[in-house]
mmCIF file of C-alpha atoms in Angstrom:
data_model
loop_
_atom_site.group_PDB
_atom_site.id
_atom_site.type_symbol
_atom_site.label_atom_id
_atom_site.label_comp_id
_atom_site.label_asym_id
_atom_site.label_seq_id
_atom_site.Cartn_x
_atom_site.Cartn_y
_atom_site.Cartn_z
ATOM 1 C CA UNK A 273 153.105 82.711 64.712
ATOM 2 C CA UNK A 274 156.029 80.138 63.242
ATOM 3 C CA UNK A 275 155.941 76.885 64.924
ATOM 4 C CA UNK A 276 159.522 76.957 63.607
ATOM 5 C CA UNK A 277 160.575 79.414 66.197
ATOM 6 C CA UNK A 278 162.677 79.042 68.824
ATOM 7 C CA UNK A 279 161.296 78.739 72.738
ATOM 8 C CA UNK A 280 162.110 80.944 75.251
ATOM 9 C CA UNK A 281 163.465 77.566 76.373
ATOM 10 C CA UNK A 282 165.384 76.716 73.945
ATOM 11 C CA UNK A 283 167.283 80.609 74.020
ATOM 12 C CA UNK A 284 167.820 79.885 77.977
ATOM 13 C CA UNK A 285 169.191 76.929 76.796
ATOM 14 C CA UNK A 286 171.800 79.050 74.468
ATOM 15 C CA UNK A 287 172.295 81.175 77.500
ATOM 16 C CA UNK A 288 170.784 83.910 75.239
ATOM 17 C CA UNK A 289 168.933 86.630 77.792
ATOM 18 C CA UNK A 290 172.600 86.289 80.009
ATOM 19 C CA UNK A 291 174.498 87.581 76.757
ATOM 20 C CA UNK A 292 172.402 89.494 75.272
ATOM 21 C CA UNK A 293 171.716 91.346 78.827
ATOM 22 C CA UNK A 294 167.971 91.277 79.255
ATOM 23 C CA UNK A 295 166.197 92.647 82.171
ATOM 24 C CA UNK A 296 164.502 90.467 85.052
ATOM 25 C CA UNK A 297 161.101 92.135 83.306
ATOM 26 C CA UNK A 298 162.108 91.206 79.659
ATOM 27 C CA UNK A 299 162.703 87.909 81.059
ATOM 28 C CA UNK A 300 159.330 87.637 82.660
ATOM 29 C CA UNK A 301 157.384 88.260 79.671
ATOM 30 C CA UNK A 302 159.066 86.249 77.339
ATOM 31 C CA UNK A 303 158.393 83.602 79.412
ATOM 32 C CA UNK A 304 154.543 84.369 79.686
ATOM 33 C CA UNK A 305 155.000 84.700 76.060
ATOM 34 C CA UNK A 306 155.593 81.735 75.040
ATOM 35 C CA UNK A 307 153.128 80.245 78.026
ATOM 36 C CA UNK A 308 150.783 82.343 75.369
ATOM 37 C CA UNK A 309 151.725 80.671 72.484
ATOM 38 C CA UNK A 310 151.314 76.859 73.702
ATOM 39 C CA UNK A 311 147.955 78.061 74.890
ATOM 40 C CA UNK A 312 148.607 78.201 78.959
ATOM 41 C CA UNK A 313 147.900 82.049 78.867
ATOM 42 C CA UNK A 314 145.015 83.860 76.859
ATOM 43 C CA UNK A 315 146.274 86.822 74.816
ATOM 44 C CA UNK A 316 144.605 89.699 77.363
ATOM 45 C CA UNK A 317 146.576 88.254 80.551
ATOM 46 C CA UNK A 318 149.313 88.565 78.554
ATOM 47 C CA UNK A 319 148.802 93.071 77.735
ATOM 48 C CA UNK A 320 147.923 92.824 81.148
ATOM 49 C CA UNK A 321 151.192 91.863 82.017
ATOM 50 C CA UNK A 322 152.835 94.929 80.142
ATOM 51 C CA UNK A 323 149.843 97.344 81.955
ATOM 52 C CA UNK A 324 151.378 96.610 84.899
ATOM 53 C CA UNK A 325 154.296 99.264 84.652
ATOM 54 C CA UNK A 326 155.534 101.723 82.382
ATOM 55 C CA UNK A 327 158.976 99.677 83.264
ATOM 56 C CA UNK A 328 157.150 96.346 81.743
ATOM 57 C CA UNK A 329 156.989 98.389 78.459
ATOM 58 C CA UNK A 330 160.731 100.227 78.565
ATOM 59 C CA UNK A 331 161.489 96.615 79.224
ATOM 60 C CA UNK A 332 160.807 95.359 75.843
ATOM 61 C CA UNK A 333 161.514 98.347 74.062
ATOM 62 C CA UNK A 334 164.859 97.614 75.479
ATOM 63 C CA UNK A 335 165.300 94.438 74.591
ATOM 64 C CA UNK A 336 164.243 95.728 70.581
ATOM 65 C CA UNK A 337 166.761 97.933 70.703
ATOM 66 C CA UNK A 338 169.483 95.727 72.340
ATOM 67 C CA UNK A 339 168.677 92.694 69.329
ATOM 68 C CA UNK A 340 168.859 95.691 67.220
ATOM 69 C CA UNK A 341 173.018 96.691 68.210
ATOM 70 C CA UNK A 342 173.628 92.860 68.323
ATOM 71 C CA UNK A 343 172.572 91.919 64.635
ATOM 72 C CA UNK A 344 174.480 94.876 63.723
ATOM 73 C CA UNK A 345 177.709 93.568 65.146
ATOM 74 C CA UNK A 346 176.920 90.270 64.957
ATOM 75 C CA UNK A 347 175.424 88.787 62.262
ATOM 76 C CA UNK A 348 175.773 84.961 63.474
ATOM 77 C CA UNK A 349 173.116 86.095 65.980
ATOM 78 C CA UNK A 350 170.524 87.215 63.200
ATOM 79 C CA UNK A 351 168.052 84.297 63.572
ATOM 80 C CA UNK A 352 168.067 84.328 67.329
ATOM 81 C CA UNK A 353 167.897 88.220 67.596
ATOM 82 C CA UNK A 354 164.936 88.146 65.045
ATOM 83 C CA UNK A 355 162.891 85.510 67.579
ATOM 84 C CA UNK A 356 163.123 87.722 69.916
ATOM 85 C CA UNK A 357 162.284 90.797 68.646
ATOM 86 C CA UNK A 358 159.253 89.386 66.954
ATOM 87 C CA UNK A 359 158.468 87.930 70.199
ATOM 88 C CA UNK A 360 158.626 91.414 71.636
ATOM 89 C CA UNK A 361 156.429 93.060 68.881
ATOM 90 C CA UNK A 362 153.692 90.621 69.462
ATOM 91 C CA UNK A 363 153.954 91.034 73.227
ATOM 92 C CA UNK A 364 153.524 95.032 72.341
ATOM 93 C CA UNK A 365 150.416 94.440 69.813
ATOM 94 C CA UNK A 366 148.711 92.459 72.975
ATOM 95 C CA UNK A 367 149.420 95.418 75.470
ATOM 96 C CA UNK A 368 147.763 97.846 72.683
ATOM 97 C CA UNK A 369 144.858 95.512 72.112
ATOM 98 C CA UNK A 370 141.863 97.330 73.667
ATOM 99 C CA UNK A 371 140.588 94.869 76.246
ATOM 100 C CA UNK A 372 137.352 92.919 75.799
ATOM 101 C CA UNK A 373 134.212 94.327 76.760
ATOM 102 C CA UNK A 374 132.351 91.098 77.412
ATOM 103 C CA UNK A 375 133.688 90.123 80.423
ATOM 104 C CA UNK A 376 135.161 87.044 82.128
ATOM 105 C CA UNK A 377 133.343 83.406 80.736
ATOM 106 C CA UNK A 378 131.968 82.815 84.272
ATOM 107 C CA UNK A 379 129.575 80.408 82.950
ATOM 108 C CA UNK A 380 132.387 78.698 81.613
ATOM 109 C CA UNK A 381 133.899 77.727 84.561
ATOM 110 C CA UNK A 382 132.911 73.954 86.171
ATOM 111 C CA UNK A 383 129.535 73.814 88.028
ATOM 112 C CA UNK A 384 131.737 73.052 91.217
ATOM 113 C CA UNK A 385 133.801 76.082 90.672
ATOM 114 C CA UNK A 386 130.408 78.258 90.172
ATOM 115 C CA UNK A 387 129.007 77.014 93.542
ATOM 116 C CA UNK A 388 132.409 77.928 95.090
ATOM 117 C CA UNK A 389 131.572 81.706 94.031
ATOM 118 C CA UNK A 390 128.002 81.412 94.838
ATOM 119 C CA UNK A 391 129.024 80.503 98.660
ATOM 120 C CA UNK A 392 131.418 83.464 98.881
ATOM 121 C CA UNK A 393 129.132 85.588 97.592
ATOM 122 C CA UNK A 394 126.963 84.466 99.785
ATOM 123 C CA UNK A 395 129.293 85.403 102.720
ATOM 124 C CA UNK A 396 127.482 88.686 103.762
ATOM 125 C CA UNK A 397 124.588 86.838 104.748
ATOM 126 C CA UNK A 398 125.124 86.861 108.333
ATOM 127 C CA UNK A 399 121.616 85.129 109.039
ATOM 128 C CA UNK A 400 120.435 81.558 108.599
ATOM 129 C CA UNK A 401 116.817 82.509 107.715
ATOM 130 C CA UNK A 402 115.792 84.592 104.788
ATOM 131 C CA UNK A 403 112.537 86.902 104.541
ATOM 132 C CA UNK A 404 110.534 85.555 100.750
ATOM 133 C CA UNK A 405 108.834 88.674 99.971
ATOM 134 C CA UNK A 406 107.220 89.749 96.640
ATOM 135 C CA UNK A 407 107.844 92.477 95.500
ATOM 136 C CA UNK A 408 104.216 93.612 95.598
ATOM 137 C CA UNK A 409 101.665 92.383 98.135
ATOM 138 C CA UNK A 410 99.295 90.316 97.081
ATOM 139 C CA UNK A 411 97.349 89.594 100.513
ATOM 140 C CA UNK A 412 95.868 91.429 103.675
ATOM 141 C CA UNK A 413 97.933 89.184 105.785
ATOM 142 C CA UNK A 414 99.800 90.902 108.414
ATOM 143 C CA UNK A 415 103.594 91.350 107.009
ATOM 144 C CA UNK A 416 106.832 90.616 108.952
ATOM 145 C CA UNK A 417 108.842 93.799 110.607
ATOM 146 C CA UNK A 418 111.954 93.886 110.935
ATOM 147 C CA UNK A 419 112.337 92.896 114.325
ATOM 148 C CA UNK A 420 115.212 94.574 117.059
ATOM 149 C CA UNK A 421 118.221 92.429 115.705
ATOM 150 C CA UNK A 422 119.719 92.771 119.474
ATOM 151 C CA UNK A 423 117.251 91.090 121.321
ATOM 152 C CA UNK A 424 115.687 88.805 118.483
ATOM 153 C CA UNK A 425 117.325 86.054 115.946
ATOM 154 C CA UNK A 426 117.942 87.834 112.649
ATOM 155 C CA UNK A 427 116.012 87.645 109.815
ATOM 156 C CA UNK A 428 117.450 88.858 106.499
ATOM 157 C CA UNK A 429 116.371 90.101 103.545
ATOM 158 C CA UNK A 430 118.832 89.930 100.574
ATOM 159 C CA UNK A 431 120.043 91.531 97.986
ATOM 160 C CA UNK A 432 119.557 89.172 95.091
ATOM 161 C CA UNK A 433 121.397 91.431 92.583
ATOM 162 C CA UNK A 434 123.391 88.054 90.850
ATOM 163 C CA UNK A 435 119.662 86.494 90.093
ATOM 164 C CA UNK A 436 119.420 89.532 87.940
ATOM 165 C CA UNK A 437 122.691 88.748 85.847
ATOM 166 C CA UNK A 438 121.010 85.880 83.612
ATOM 167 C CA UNK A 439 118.676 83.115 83.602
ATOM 168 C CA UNK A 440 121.558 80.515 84.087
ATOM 169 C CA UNK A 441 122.958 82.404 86.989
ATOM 170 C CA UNK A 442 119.557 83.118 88.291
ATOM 171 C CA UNK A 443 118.686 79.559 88.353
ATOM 172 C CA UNK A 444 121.935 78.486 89.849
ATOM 173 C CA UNK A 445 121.881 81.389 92.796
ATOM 174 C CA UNK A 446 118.338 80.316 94.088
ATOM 175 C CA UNK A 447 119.008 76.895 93.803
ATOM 176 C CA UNK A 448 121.937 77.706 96.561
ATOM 177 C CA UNK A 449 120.245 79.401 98.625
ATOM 178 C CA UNK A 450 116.734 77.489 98.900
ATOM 179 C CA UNK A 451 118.894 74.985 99.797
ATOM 180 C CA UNK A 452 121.273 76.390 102.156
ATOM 181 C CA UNK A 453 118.906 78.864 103.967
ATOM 182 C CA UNK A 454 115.438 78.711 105.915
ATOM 183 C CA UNK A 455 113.365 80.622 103.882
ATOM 184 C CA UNK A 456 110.640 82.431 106.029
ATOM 185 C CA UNK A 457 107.218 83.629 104.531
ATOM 186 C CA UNK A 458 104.621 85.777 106.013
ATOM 187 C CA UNK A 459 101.867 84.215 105.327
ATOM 188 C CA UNK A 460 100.478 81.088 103.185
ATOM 189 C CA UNK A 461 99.840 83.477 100.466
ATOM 190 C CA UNK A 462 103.036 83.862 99.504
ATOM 191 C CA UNK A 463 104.169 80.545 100.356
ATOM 192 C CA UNK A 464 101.839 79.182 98.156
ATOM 193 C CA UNK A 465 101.976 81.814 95.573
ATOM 194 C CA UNK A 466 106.054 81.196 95.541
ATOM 195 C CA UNK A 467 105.756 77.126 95.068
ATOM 196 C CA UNK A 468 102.812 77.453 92.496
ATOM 197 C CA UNK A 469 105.345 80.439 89.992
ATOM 198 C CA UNK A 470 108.897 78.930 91.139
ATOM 199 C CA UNK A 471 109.792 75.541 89.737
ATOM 200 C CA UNK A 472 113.576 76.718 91.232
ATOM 201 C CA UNK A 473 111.825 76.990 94.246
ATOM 202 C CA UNK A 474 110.138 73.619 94.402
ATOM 203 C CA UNK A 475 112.493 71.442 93.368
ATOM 204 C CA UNK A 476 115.292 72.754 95.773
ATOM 205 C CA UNK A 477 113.504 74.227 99.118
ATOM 206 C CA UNK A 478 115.186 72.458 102.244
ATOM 207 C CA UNK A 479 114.034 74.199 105.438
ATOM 208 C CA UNK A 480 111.312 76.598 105.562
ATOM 209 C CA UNK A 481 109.828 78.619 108.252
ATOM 210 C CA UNK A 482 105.776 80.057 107.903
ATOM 211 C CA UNK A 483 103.323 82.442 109.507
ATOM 212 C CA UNK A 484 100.139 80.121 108.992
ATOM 213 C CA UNK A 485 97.519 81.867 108.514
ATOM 214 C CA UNK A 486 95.339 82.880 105.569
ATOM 215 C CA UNK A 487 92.588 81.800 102.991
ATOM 216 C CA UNK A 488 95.199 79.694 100.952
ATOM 217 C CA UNK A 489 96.842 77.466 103.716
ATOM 218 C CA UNK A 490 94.962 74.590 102.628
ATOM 219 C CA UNK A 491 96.932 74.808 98.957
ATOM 220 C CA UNK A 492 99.769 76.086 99.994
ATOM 221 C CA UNK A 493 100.546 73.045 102.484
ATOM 222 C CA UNK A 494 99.532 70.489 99.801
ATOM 223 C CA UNK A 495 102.073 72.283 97.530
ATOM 224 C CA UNK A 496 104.943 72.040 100.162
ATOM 225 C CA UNK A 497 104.060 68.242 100.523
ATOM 226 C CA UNK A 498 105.354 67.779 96.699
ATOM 227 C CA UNK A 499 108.622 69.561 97.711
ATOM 228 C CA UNK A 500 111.108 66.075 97.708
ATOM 229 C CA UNK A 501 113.951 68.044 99.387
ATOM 230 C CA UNK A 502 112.494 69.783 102.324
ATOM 231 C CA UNK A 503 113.499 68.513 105.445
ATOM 232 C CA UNK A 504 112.942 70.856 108.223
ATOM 233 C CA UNK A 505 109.710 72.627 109.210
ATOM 234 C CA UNK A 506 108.952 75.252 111.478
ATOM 235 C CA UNK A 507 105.310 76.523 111.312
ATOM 236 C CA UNK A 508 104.491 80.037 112.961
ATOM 237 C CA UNK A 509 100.897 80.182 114.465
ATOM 238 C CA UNK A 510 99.149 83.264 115.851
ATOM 239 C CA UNK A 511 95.347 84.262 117.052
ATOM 240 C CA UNK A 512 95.030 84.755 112.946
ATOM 241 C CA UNK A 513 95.627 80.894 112.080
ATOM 242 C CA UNK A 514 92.274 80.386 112.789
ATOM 243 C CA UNK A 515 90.614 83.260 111.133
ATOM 244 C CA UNK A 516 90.231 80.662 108.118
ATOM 245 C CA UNK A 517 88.096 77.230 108.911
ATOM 246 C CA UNK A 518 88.276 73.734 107.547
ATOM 247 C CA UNK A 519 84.980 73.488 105.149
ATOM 248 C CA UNK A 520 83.951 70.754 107.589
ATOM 249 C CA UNK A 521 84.319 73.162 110.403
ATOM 250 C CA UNK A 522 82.607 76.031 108.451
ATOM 251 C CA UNK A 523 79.701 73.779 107.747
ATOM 252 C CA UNK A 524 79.434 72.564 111.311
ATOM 253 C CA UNK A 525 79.254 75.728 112.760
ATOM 254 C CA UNK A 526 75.794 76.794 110.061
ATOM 255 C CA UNK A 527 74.029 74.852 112.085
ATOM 256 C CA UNK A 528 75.855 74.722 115.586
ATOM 257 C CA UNK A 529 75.758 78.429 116.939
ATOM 258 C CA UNK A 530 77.146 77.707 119.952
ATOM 259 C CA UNK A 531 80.557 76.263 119.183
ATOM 260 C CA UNK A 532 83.194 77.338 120.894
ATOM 261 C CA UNK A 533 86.077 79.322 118.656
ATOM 262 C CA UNK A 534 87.740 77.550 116.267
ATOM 263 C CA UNK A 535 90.891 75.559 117.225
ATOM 264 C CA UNK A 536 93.835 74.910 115.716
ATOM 265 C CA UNK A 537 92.385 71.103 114.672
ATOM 266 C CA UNK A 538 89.882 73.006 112.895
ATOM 267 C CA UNK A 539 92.320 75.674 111.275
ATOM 268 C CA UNK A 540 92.321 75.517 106.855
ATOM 269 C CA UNK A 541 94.875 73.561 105.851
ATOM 270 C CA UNK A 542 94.801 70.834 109.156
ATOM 271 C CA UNK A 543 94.948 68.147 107.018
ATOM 272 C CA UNK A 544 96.889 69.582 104.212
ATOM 273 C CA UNK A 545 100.257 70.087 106.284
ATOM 274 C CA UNK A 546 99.404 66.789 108.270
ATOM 275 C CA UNK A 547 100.234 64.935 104.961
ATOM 276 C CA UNK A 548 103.786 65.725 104.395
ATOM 277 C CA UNK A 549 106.605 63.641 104.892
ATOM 278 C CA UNK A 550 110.192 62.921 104.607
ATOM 279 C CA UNK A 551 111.341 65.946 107.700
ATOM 280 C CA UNK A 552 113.972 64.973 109.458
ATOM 281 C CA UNK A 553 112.726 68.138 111.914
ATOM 282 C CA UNK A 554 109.559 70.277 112.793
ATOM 283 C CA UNK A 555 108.684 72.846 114.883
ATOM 284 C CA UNK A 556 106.154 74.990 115.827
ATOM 285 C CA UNK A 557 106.816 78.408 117.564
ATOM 286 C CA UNK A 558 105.093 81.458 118.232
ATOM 287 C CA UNK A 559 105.189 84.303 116.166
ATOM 288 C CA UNK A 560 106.610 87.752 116.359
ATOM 289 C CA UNK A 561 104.351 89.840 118.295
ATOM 290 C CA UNK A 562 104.765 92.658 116.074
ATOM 291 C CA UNK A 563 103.051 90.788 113.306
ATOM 292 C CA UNK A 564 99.945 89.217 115.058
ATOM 293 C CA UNK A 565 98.649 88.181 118.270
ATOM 294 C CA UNK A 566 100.022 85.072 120.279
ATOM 295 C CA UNK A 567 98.620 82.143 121.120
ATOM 296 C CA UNK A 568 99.254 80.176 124.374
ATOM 297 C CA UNK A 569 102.294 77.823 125.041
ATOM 298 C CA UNK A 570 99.987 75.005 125.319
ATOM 299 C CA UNK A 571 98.327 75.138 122.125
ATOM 300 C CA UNK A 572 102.369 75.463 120.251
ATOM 301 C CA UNK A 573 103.515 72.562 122.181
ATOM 302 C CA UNK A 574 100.443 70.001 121.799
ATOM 303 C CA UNK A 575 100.331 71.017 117.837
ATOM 304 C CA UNK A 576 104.372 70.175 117.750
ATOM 305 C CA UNK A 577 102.950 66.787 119.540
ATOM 306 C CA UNK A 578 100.833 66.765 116.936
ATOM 307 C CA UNK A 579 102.790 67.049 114.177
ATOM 308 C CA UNK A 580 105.855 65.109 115.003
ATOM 309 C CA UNK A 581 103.804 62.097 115.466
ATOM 310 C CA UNK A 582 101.519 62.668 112.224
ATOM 311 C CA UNK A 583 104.730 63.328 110.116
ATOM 312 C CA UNK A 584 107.028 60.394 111.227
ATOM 313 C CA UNK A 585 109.754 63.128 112.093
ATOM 314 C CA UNK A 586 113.177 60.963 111.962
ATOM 315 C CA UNK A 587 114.729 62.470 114.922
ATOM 316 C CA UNK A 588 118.544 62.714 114.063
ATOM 317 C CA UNK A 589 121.334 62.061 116.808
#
């Protein structure tokens, strides 16, 4: 392209397009033309413009074959007249250029800009607490069902097709939603399975709801303590939490036959999820009955006792 050439500008200026009768649609992509050229418009916008419409097309056609009569009977207006009709070919040449393959530069775009997409993506999440499932089990925990979403809070499992795009994107994606969702697990298998292969995971986990129970709950509740951005808890407990025994308790009971059954005191991993800090909320609740048998209201509400004393819980107002 001539730097030398004239701007559309400059021929609105001469009151060119009026004289030399060009169309509204030869007008238009002039214009976007020369956005092209100072570098406002990337060269496929621009053939999009002319893919529009077969009219887009006939429109500079047109125009060709109007500069073409007016150098012919007026040769004052050769210079102009050749502007524009190199203008148009150009225009042409990026309507025939066979788009690219590679796709829009998403990663391109500011980090602020890519969170923006990740939240409307995000959009047909209509629950605030996702189900963390492998995709293999790797325990004889009892798993989550999908519970009757009339009568019950929803719990959703999502389809985490962007994390498949690239690592970038991948990273990114999880990072949003550890951070913007409660994450439930079914057991501490896969809690502590998930914090131990997940760095993403770790570093960005905010709220977090778990089924305690199983033969890990002592490592996966020292792993969650090293999590610096959680800040709300809600533990699940069931018959099953104590199916597993502090090694204290299991050596106690070798020699004392007639203890009573274990309670949740003596439940693997006690001491473990006593030593996290920095909540600003925990809970305890029951969990579903489809997964495992209850325990009674009195045991959930003196372990919630429990635990919002142990772990300084900064009550927000």
């Amino acid at each position: 392209m001539s730097s030398s050439r004239a701007t559309f500008y400059a021929h609105q200026t001469l009151n060119l397009h009026a004289r030399y009768g060009l169309s509204d649609n030869a007008k238009k992509l002039l214009r976007a033309h020369d956005h092209w050229r100072m570098g406002g418009l990337e060269r496929d916008q621009l053939g999009r413009l002319v893919r529009m419409s077969p009219d887009m097309r006939k429109s500079i056609t047109d125009t060709i074959t109007k500069c073409a009569e007016i150098m012919r009977k007026k040769p004052a207006e050769v210079k102009n007249c050749i502007d524009i009709i190199q203008a148009c070919t150009e225009i042409l040449d990026a309507a025939d250029k066979p788009p690219d393959l590679e796709g829009f530069p998403f990663l391109k775009l500011p980090a602020e800009l890519r969170q923006n997409v990740y939240r409307w993506y995000a959009t047909k999440i209509v629950a605030s607490t996702l189900v963390a499932y492998p995709n293999e089990p790797n325990c004889d925990c009892g798993k989550w069902t999908p519970p009757n979403p009339s009568t019950l809070p929803a719990i959703h499992r999502v389809d985490m097709a962007l994390a498949r795009t690239c690592s970038q994107i991948k990273t990114e994606y999880l990072e949003f939603l550890y951070h913007k969702y409660t994450l439930y697990f079914d057991c501490s298998c896969e809690l502590s399975k998930g914090l131990k292969s997940n760095p993403n995971l770790r570093a960005s986990l905010r709220s977090i709801k778990v089924h305690w129970t199983g033969p890990v709950s002592d490592k996966a509740f020292s792993r969650l303590a090293k999590c610096q951005e959680l800040r709300h808890l809600d533990i699940a407990i069931s018959k099953s939490t104590t199916n597993f025994e502090t090694p204290r308790e299991k050596e106690m009971r070798r020699y004392f036959h007639s203890m009573k059954p274990a309670r949740l005191a003596d439940a693997l991993g006690i001491d473990e999820l006593l030593s996290i800090r920095g909540l600003t909320s925990v809970c305890v609740s029951h969990v579903n009955g489809r997964q495992s048998t209850k325990r009674t209201d009195e045991e959930r509400a003196n372990l919630q006792g429990l635990l919002k004393f142990k772990l300084r819980v900064l009550e927000l107002d």
